[in-house]
Amino acid sequence: MSTLIPEPDGLAIDGRDPTVIRSFLRFLTSLFVAIIFWLIGVAVYRLYFHPLARYPGPWYMKISGWYDFFIAYGEHRHLHFQYLHQKYGPVVRYGPNELAYNTPSAFQAIYGFKANVQKGHAVTVGVTSDPDSRSTFSETDKQRAMKKRRVLSQGFSESALSSAESFMISQIETLCKQLANTSTEKVKDLSLWLNYLAYDIMGEVVFGRSFDMLTDPSLRYVLSLIDASVFCTLLARVMPLLYKTGLIAFFVPKVLTMRKQFIKYVNSTVEQRLQQVPASDKEDRKDFFYYLLNTRDSETGKPLSRTALLTEGLLLVTGGSDTTSTGMAATIFYLLKYPRCLERLYEELSRTFDHVDEIRTGRKLKTCLYLRACVQEALRMAPPGPGILPRIVLEGGQLIDGAVIPAGTQVGGAFWALAYNADTYPEPEVFRPERYLMEDGRTEEEVDKSKGGYWAFSTGPRKCPGMKMAYQELYLTVARLVYLFEMTPEKPEELEENFKLLDHFNVKKKGPFVSFNLREGQTV
Ligand code: HEM
């Protein structure tokens, strides 16, 4: 009946009681004002009363994580950290509860064996409550992480690496044949071709069979799925709430779908591997799955679950392919940009080896100090993981660069900023492999400073277990390419700048664009 009885002001709207509407509007206004006051209160607290209030950083990053999210979304978060450190110094508050560092001493304090920290919960985005859905990488619990690392360590042992070498070399030989072949394309985007190589090698190492990307284009689409998947994970880690609420789909709808496609793809690869004859019975060959399938839990005696197999398979493929190919592409890029270095490396290789087939892991390769220095310098200038690896400080706090950081703070070394810290690396934008060599009057102290100033593979208990394998792949590939080919840069303008990376957690990269001609007397 309220529609028929006029209100005191004579208005009855659409049959609704105007006093109710007014009360509702008043409530909304009060709620809005309360939210504004609450936000201002939070901002004031974070700026002036928070335990990290005294640390420098832009005010808009101290009060919320959104700016960092949009920087990450713009794919240049690594450069932004470098900018922040140049502006604010060695420690920067880049979020309400987050500190970034760019000094070697802070890096040791955060990642070293004595650090009172653990991986942050951000690494667990995308995992379910099932502990098996946490890979070695995303396991935050220290004990469980060590147990998982022990299982993987079998696949990284000296004997596993040496038995993997012939498969690695056979893939590198295929790459060389493809590069020499001009019938499909004369100019090669080396980032792409090295991705195919790294992926095919990971196929061999993890599942016991190559993915044949070097020779068959049909599976190459998976590379963009991996990239999208890893990028999605980075964004979700920067803003976990977006992932948990599903809102991330509004920002990266395609990426989320691609991530799902990729997981589906790896799932089917794991399935195929499970159907295979055990690798060891076939040809005395032990891939990672051989070890994963033969592992038994020390307490329960049970084998790894299907979920655990999938998560580790996913990790090894994503963690081991793009990273290594970035190191390889960057090394060749800088050798082309600095012909003096390329010449010196070729001279070292041709002095050491009489034939390309001799380029194998062993005593001779170990003596190639310039090769090692080139790879190390390229990994510094193009870190395959250029962002930040966050850790949460545990009860009792953590001493970093003279200050005790309270429990619960998220701390991390900004890898790119650390690698470009001019205090450690004078003229950091210049490719200078000699930094790591005792020559031209360089003292042992100076060389040690360069060697101990940046860790592409991190350090401490969660350091990359794949480091030796990555170096093996890097040395063999770079040495063989330089030994066999005259490489002509086909887009000289790209060499005017440094090698460009997009920070997707791993990196997205392009080039160098090169044509390959066999050196005189060489064949593939
Ligand atoms: C140039 C190549 C590579 C670089 C620069 C690199 C770098 C890294 C870094 C910095 C971490 C530490 C992550 C963290 O602390 O959160 C890491 C972890 C890891 N990497 Fe690598 N990696 C490379 C190649 C590989 C390869 C070839 C594999 C395996 C085949 C691999 C497997 C792993 C695994 C399993 C972890 C997780 C370890 C843990 O969380 O305890 N990586 N890698």
XYZ file of C-alpha atoms and ligand atoms in Angstrom:
567
model
C 0.000 0.000 0.000
C 2.932 2.298 0.442
C 2.679 3.183 -3.279
C -0.674 4.858 -2.740
C 0.140 6.881 0.374
C 2.103 10.001 -0.541
C 5.288 10.682 1.338
C 5.582 13.974 3.298
C 7.470 15.495 0.350
C 4.912 14.080 -2.009
C 7.214 11.646 -3.868
C 6.808 7.932 -4.204
C 9.297 6.461 -6.623
C 8.593 3.253 -8.519
C 6.644 1.903 -5.639
C 9.645 2.085 -3.283
C 9.612 3.893 0.036
C 11.811 7.020 -0.363
C 12.813 6.942 3.300
C 14.254 3.478 2.758
C 16.085 4.733 -0.323
C 17.387 7.744 1.586
C 18.547 5.545 4.480
C 20.239 3.235 2.016
C 21.973 6.158 0.299
C 23.041 7.501 3.707
C 24.410 4.049 4.564
C 26.309 3.885 1.265
C 27.753 7.371 1.804
C 28.838 6.471 5.351
C 30.339 3.215 4.108
C 32.211 5.063 1.362
C 33.500 7.679 3.820
C 34.495 4.919 6.288
C 36.408 3.067 3.528
C 38.181 6.288 2.510
C 39.128 6.952 6.155
C 40.248 3.360 6.592
C 42.400 3.565 3.436
C 43.891 6.875 4.587
C 44.520 5.312 8.032
C 46.246 2.296 6.426
C 48.330 4.577 4.198
C 49.348 6.811 7.121
C 50.226 3.745 9.206
C 52.305 2.224 6.379
C 54.084 5.485 5.688
C 54.847 6.608 9.246
C 54.246 3.880 11.853
C 54.976 0.581 10.074
C 58.133 -1.260 11.264
C 59.601 -0.613 7.773
C 58.628 3.072 7.776
C 62.237 4.276 7.885
C 63.299 2.449 4.709
C 63.524 4.525 1.520
C 61.279 3.968 -1.468
C 58.526 5.702 -3.412
C 55.556 6.521 -1.145
C 53.051 5.000 -3.596
C 54.857 1.642 -3.408
C 55.052 1.752 0.393
C 51.284 1.971 0.747
C 50.188 -0.680 -1.752
C 51.398 -3.447 -4.044
C 49.406 -2.235 -7.043
C 52.134 -0.125 -8.579
C 54.505 -3.093 -8.481
C 51.833 -5.211 -10.127
C 51.446 -2.784 -13.034
C 55.223 -2.550 -13.401
C 55.371 -6.362 -13.560
C 52.520 -6.317 -16.061
C 54.626 -3.948 -18.208
C 57.341 -6.667 -18.407
C 60.229 -4.449 -17.228
C 60.154 -5.048 -13.493
C 63.882 -5.907 -13.484
C 64.762 -2.467 -14.880
C 62.449 -0.821 -12.398
C 64.366 -2.420 -9.515
C 67.580 -1.083 -11.029
C 66.034 2.390 -11.220
C 64.796 2.168 -7.613
C 68.250 1.183 -6.343
C 69.925 3.946 -8.333
C 67.514 6.446 -6.816
C 67.107 5.175 -3.246
C 70.298 3.218 -2.534
C 71.150 -0.382 -1.596
C 67.879 -1.140 0.178
C 64.483 -0.121 -1.166
C 61.011 -0.593 0.245
C 59.049 -1.554 -2.863
C 55.841 -2.712 -1.160
C 54.111 -2.302 2.193
C 55.997 -5.266 3.617
C 58.736 -5.788 1.011
C 62.413 -4.843 0.896
C 64.757 -5.270 -2.087
C 68.555 -5.260 -1.905
C 71.337 -4.962 -4.477
C 74.510 -5.666 -2.478
C 76.463 -8.963 -2.453
C 76.497 -8.913 1.370
C 72.702 -8.647 1.560
C 72.399 -11.401 -1.043
C 74.482 -13.739 1.139
C 72.477 -12.802 4.244
C 69.153 -13.531 2.504
C 69.961 -16.697 0.540
C 72.943 -18.165 2.430
C 72.861 -21.296 4.585
C 72.534 -19.365 7.833
C 69.643 -17.189 6.718
C 66.664 -17.195 9.080
C 64.178 -17.041 6.221
C 62.015 -19.275 4.102
C 60.446 -19.012 0.675
C 57.386 -16.807 0.807
C 53.860 -18.067 0.331
C 53.801 -16.193 -2.954
C 55.593 -19.156 -4.564
C 52.629 -21.359 -3.713
C 50.149 -19.561 -5.974
C 48.473 -22.077 -8.205
C 49.084 -25.040 -5.885
C 46.224 -26.782 -4.113
C 46.036 -27.938 -0.494
C 47.561 -31.257 -1.619
C 51.265 -31.083 -0.547
C 52.137 -33.078 -3.687
C 51.054 -30.135 -5.816
C 54.096 -28.254 -4.470
C 57.168 -28.790 -6.603
C 60.707 -28.635 -5.267
C 60.671 -24.954 -6.220
C 57.345 -24.024 -4.659
C 57.854 -25.945 -1.393
C 58.122 -23.377 1.414
C 58.732 -25.862 4.259
C 62.494 -26.242 4.653
C 62.484 -29.947 5.623
C 60.125 -31.016 2.865
C 62.049 -28.929 0.324
C 65.304 -30.681 1.252
C 63.611 -34.067 0.856
C 62.394 -33.121 -2.628
C 65.796 -31.753 -3.565
C 67.380 -35.076 -2.545
C 65.144 -36.927 -4.998
C 66.051 -34.561 -7.837
C 69.748 -34.557 -6.944
C 70.045 -38.096 -8.370
C 69.270 -36.706 -11.809
C 71.941 -34.029 -11.361
C 74.680 -36.382 -10.156
C 78.031 -36.571 -11.981
C 77.145 -39.967 -13.457
C 73.699 -38.778 -14.606
C 75.268 -35.715 -16.240
C 77.935 -37.735 -17.966
C 75.400 -40.243 -19.295
C 73.224 -37.324 -20.514
C 76.106 -35.731 -22.414
C 75.886 -37.795 -25.592
C 72.162 -36.951 -25.886
C 72.957 -33.301 -25.281
C 75.662 -33.317 -27.955
C 73.471 -35.061 -30.454
C 70.881 -32.258 -30.035
C 73.605 -29.605 -30.414
C 74.724 -31.339 -33.625
C 71.149 -31.194 -34.902
C 71.051 -27.482 -34.077
C 74.295 -26.902 -36.005
C 72.898 -28.737 -39.037
C 69.755 -26.620 -38.923
C 71.715 -23.384 -38.595
C 73.886 -24.311 -41.561
C 70.806 -25.134 -43.608
C 69.662 -22.047 -45.497
C 66.880 -23.754 -47.420
C 64.184 -22.854 -44.871
C 65.449 -19.475 -43.688
C 68.766 -17.754 -44.232
C 68.615 -15.473 -41.204
C 67.937 -17.203 -37.922
C 66.445 -15.698 -34.763
C 68.928 -17.323 -32.432
C 66.739 -16.918 -29.335
C 64.130 -19.098 -31.004
C 66.575 -21.741 -32.197
C 68.300 -21.938 -28.847
C 64.917 -22.311 -27.189
C 64.195 -25.286 -29.452
C 67.561 -26.738 -28.509
C 67.137 -26.208 -24.763
C 63.668 -27.659 -24.862
C 64.751 -30.720 -26.853
C 67.594 -31.285 -24.407
C 65.196 -31.028 -21.451
C 62.955 -33.543 -23.189
C 65.903 -35.948 -23.357
C 67.007 -35.291 -19.802
C 63.595 -35.337 -18.105
C 61.451 -37.698 -20.182
C 64.107 -39.691 -22.040
C 63.122 -38.433 -25.486
C 63.594 -35.227 -27.418
C 60.585 -33.081 -28.282
C 62.106 -32.715 -31.788
C 61.429 -29.000 -31.932
C 64.660 -28.457 -33.833
C 63.420 -30.548 -36.714
C 59.634 -30.535 -36.456
C 57.746 -27.230 -36.137
C 54.522 -28.848 -34.925
C 55.360 -28.684 -31.207
C 56.983 -25.253 -31.206
C 53.758 -23.578 -30.100
C 54.452 -24.985 -26.620
C 57.186 -22.400 -26.107
C 54.739 -19.535 -26.002
C 52.584 -21.575 -23.620
C 55.535 -21.956 -21.258
C 56.296 -18.275 -21.473
C 52.677 -17.320 -20.848
C 52.420 -19.764 -17.993
C 55.503 -18.451 -16.244
C 54.435 -14.822 -16.779
C 51.037 -15.591 -15.300
C 52.748 -17.062 -12.242
C 54.889 -13.929 -11.846
C 51.831 -11.663 -11.890
C 50.047 -13.935 -9.459
C 53.027 -13.859 -7.118
C 53.186 -10.087 -7.167
C 49.466 -9.848 -6.387
C 48.352 -13.245 -4.961
C 44.899 -11.882 -4.171
C 44.203 -11.463 -7.882
C 44.977 -15.110 -8.472
C 42.995 -16.374 -5.490
C 39.910 -14.367 -6.444
C 40.221 -15.284 -10.125
C 40.373 -11.570 -11.021
C 43.685 -12.119 -12.775
C 41.648 -13.395 -15.725
C 40.555 -9.805 -16.380
C 44.169 -8.716 -16.748
C 45.598 -11.650 -18.649
C 42.715 -13.711 -20.049
C 44.758 -15.307 -22.841
C 47.701 -16.019 -20.589
C 45.567 -17.902 -18.085
C 44.109 -20.111 -20.817
C 47.576 -20.737 -22.223
C 48.814 -21.738 -18.772
C 46.022 -24.319 -18.552
C 46.883 -25.593 -22.043
C 50.504 -25.958 -21.058
C 49.694 -27.946 -17.917
C 47.501 -30.184 -20.045
C 50.351 -30.670 -22.480
C 52.869 -31.632 -19.784
C 50.271 -33.933 -18.262
C 50.041 -35.834 -21.525
C 53.846 -35.991 -21.790
C 54.046 -37.457 -18.284
C 51.345 -39.943 -19.243
C 53.338 -41.038 -22.314
C 56.472 -41.395 -20.213
C 54.605 -43.600 -17.746
C 53.595 -45.897 -20.606
C 57.184 -46.247 -21.805
C 59.464 -49.194 -21.215
C 61.630 -48.168 -18.217
C 64.516 -46.225 -19.710
C 67.127 -48.285 -17.886
C 65.900 -51.557 -19.402
C 65.926 -50.001 -22.830
C 69.426 -48.644 -23.100
C 71.087 -48.177 -19.745
C 69.727 -44.653 -19.786
C 68.474 -42.888 -16.677
C 66.354 -39.798 -17.253
C 64.801 -37.774 -14.405
C 61.646 -39.825 -14.560
C 63.668 -42.964 -13.965
C 64.707 -41.526 -10.595
C 61.312 -40.020 -9.823
C 59.519 -43.299 -10.543
C 61.945 -45.349 -8.472
C 61.842 -43.100 -5.422
C 60.126 -44.378 -2.275
C 59.142 -42.173 0.643
C 61.546 -42.880 3.532
C 58.655 -42.930 6.077
C 55.715 -44.437 4.199
C 57.585 -46.467 1.565
C 55.151 -45.145 -1.049
C 56.163 -44.028 -4.564
C 55.586 -40.460 -5.738
C 51.962 -39.698 -6.559
C 50.812 -38.811 -10.074
C 50.378 -35.175 -8.948
C 53.939 -35.040 -7.608
C 55.279 -36.452 -10.878
C 53.404 -33.833 -12.874
C 54.537 -30.918 -10.699
C 58.197 -31.961 -10.849
C 57.972 -32.577 -14.611
C 56.478 -29.100 -15.053
C 59.176 -27.533 -12.916
C 62.088 -29.199 -14.677
C 60.826 -28.276 -18.125
C 60.067 -24.642 -17.238
C 63.078 -24.184 -14.952
C 65.631 -25.782 -17.230
C 64.849 -24.658 -20.767
C 64.269 -20.903 -21.063
C 66.918 -20.141 -18.454
C 69.697 -21.975 -20.273
C 68.694 -20.705 -23.709
C 68.802 -17.133 -22.375
C 72.392 -17.695 -21.239
C 73.339 -19.119 -24.644
C 71.602 -16.391 -26.689
C 73.113 -13.654 -24.508
C 76.631 -15.086 -24.848
C 76.412 -15.164 -28.652
C 74.788 -11.714 -28.702
C 77.645 -10.138 -26.747
C 80.299 -12.014 -28.721
C 78.835 -10.514 -31.902
C 78.637 -7.085 -30.329
C 82.271 -7.342 -29.181
C 84.196 -8.927 -32.138
C 87.431 -8.601 -30.123
C 85.990 -11.102 -27.577
C 84.720 -13.414 -30.317
C 88.144 -13.483 -31.924
C 89.855 -14.237 -28.628
C 87.410 -17.028 -27.869
C 87.837 -18.582 -31.325
C 91.587 -18.422 -30.895
C 91.318 -20.224 -27.532
C 89.055 -22.933 -28.959
C 91.077 -23.559 -32.114
C 94.244 -23.765 -30.010
C 92.621 -26.309 -27.645
C 90.690 -28.569 -30.009
C 91.744 -30.229 -33.279
C 88.224 -31.256 -34.228
C 84.715 -30.231 -33.182
C 84.058 -33.769 -31.873
C 86.688 -33.171 -29.207
C 84.508 -30.464 -27.652
C 83.139 -32.510 -24.784
C 83.108 -32.163 -21.007
C 86.534 -32.950 -19.625
C 90.054 -31.710 -19.046
C 90.414 -29.790 -22.335
C 87.143 -27.913 -21.967
C 88.094 -27.042 -18.383
C 91.186 -25.241 -19.629
C 89.068 -22.883 -21.753
C 89.052 -20.096 -19.209
C 88.010 -17.424 -21.687
C 84.959 -19.468 -22.692
C 83.940 -19.734 -19.039
C 84.502 -16.007 -18.504
C 82.356 -15.129 -21.554
C 79.483 -17.288 -20.316
C 79.741 -15.881 -16.808
C 79.726 -12.298 -18.058
C 76.748 -12.992 -20.331
C 74.806 -14.518 -17.415
C 75.573 -11.346 -15.436
C 74.447 -9.004 -18.197
C 71.359 -11.044 -19.076
C 70.279 -12.837 -15.887
C 67.873 -15.633 -16.899
C 65.877 -14.867 -13.740
C 66.244 -11.087 -13.624
C 63.664 -10.244 -10.953
C 63.550 -10.942 -7.264
C 63.265 -14.227 -5.347
C 61.375 -13.305 -2.212
C 61.998 -14.806 1.218
C 59.999 -14.303 4.423
C 61.982 -13.456 7.551
C 61.226 -15.947 10.345
C 60.731 -15.404 14.115
C 63.804 -13.782 15.624
C 64.457 -11.530 12.614
C 67.338 -11.477 10.164
C 70.400 -9.266 10.135
C 70.887 -7.749 6.667
C 73.572 -5.158 5.945
C 73.756 -4.110 9.601
C 70.033 -3.850 10.323
C 67.751 -6.438 11.952
C 64.763 -7.004 9.728
C 61.622 -7.996 11.647
C 59.898 -11.361 11.259
C 57.247 -11.478 8.553
C 59.036 -9.036 6.236
C 59.477 -10.156 2.652
C 63.074 -9.611 1.556
C 64.898 -10.383 -1.669
C 67.920 -9.669 -3.803
C 67.011 -7.878 -7.023
C 69.045 -10.017 -9.430
C 69.316 -7.565 -12.329
C 70.085 -4.617 -10.032
C 72.733 -6.684 -8.252
C 74.327 -7.681 -11.560
C 74.430 -4.038 -12.687
C 75.710 -2.653 -9.371
C 78.554 -0.364 -10.467
C 80.302 -0.735 -7.077
C 80.942 -4.391 -7.887
C 81.088 -4.160 -11.679
C 82.593 -0.890 -12.918
C 80.937 0.065 -16.226
C 78.303 -2.602 -15.720
C 76.775 -2.036 -19.173
C 79.999 -3.175 -20.853
C 80.620 -6.857 -21.692
C 84.039 -7.554 -20.228
C 84.855 -11.264 -19.683
C 88.326 -10.210 -18.493
C 86.747 -9.168 -15.168
C 87.025 -12.817 -14.142
C 90.606 -13.370 -15.309
C 93.898 -12.715 -13.530
C 95.642 -10.773 -16.306
C 96.564 -7.217 -17.301
C 97.582 -6.486 -13.715
C 94.186 -7.459 -12.301
C 94.645 -8.583 -8.690
C 93.222 -11.739 -7.137
C 91.083 -9.535 -4.934
C 89.546 -7.777 -7.961
C 88.823 -11.072 -9.700
C 87.272 -12.519 -6.526
C 85.082 -9.453 -6.202
C 83.731 -10.009 -9.715
C 83.247 -13.733 -9.195
C 81.559 -13.259 -5.832
C 79.419 -10.246 -6.674
C 76.552 -11.884 -8.490
C 75.027 -15.363 -8.472
C 72.886 -16.213 -11.523
C 72.017 -19.535 -9.873
C 71.490 -18.046 -6.389
C 73.269 -19.503 -3.373
C 72.604 -21.433 -0.162
C 70.145 -24.254 0.495
C 67.766 -23.330 -2.331
C 70.445 -22.631 -4.923
C 69.733 -23.985 -8.407
C 70.429 -27.735 -8.410
C 70.603 -27.613 -12.222
C 73.652 -25.329 -12.305
C 76.197 -27.917 -13.453
C 73.883 -29.206 -16.129
C 73.213 -25.654 -17.322
C 76.942 -24.858 -17.536
C 77.571 -28.127 -19.368
C 74.934 -27.195 -21.953
C 76.162 -23.596 -22.188
C 79.852 -24.447 -22.670
C 79.212 -27.201 -25.189
C 76.798 -25.136 -27.282
C 78.709 -21.845 -27.298
C 82.043 -23.577 -27.948
C 80.676 -25.642 -30.834
C 78.897 -22.687 -32.477
C 81.979 -20.478 -32.299
C 84.291 -23.290 -33.431
C 82.173 -24.211 -36.446
C 80.655 -21.007 -37.758
C 81.368 -17.569 -39.116
C 78.361 -15.713 -37.694
C 77.133 -12.580 -39.464
C 74.781 -10.276 -37.583
C 71.930 -9.512 -39.983
C 70.386 -6.732 -37.919
C 73.425 -4.705 -36.884
C 71.151 -2.103 -35.277
C 70.162 -4.591 -32.544
C 73.827 -4.701 -31.482
C 73.881 -0.957 -30.895
C 72.112 -1.604 -27.605
C 72.475 -4.370 -25.043
C 70.572 -7.657 -25.159
C 66.961 -6.850 -24.289
C 64.976 -9.053 -21.937
C 61.348 -8.940 -20.894
C 60.908 -9.987 -17.271
C 58.357 -12.796 -17.233
C 60.067 -14.363 -14.172
C 62.064 -16.317 -16.715
C 62.675 -14.011 -19.620
C 61.222 -13.456 -23.040
C 63.828 -12.551 -25.617
C 64.441 -12.048 -29.331
C 67.569 -12.252 -31.491
C 70.351 -11.902 -32.241
C 69.410 -12.337 -35.914
C 72.294 -14.161 -37.534
C 73.291 -15.974 -40.708
C 75.615 -18.930 -40.285
C 78.392 -20.029 -42.650
C 80.676 -22.928 -41.865
C 84.284 -21.900 -41.269
C 86.779 -23.171 -43.791
C 87.386 -26.902 -43.422
C 84.399 -27.445 -41.084
C 81.455 -29.727 -41.791
C 78.286 -30.625 -39.905
C 71.269 -20.755 -16.926
C 70.417 -21.624 -16.444
C 69.746 -21.538 -15.088
C 69.667 -20.504 -14.209
C 70.246 -19.108 -14.345
C 68.909 -20.980 -13.054
C 68.629 -20.202 -11.936
C 67.964 -20.667 -10.816
C 67.766 -19.906 -9.615
C 68.236 -18.478 -9.397
C 67.082 -20.690 -8.738
C 66.667 -20.334 -7.304
C 65.198 -20.053 -7.210
C 64.773 -19.596 -5.819
O 65.585 -19.427 -4.956
O 63.587 -19.392 -5.640
C 66.834 -21.943 -9.390
C 66.141 -22.983 -8.837
C 65.933 -24.182 -9.459
N 66.426 -24.575 -10.693
Fe 67.569 -23.457 -11.935
N 68.546 -22.274 -13.274
C 69.054 -22.672 -14.490
C 68.943 -23.926 -15.069
C 68.325 -24.997 -14.491
C 68.258 -26.321 -15.063
C 68.927 -26.754 -16.379
C 67.489 -27.067 -14.219
C 67.053 -28.493 -14.325
C 67.172 -29.287 -15.284
C 67.098 -26.227 -13.099
C 66.322 -26.627 -12.040
C 66.035 -25.863 -10.925
C 65.233 -26.333 -9.803
C 64.617 -27.713 -9.658
C 65.160 -25.277 -8.879
C 64.405 -25.233 -7.548
C 65.333 -25.394 -6.365
C 64.688 -25.094 -5.034
O 63.724 -24.342 -4.968
O 65.151 -25.625 -4.017
N 67.624 -24.986 -13.304
N 67.390 -21.917 -10.661
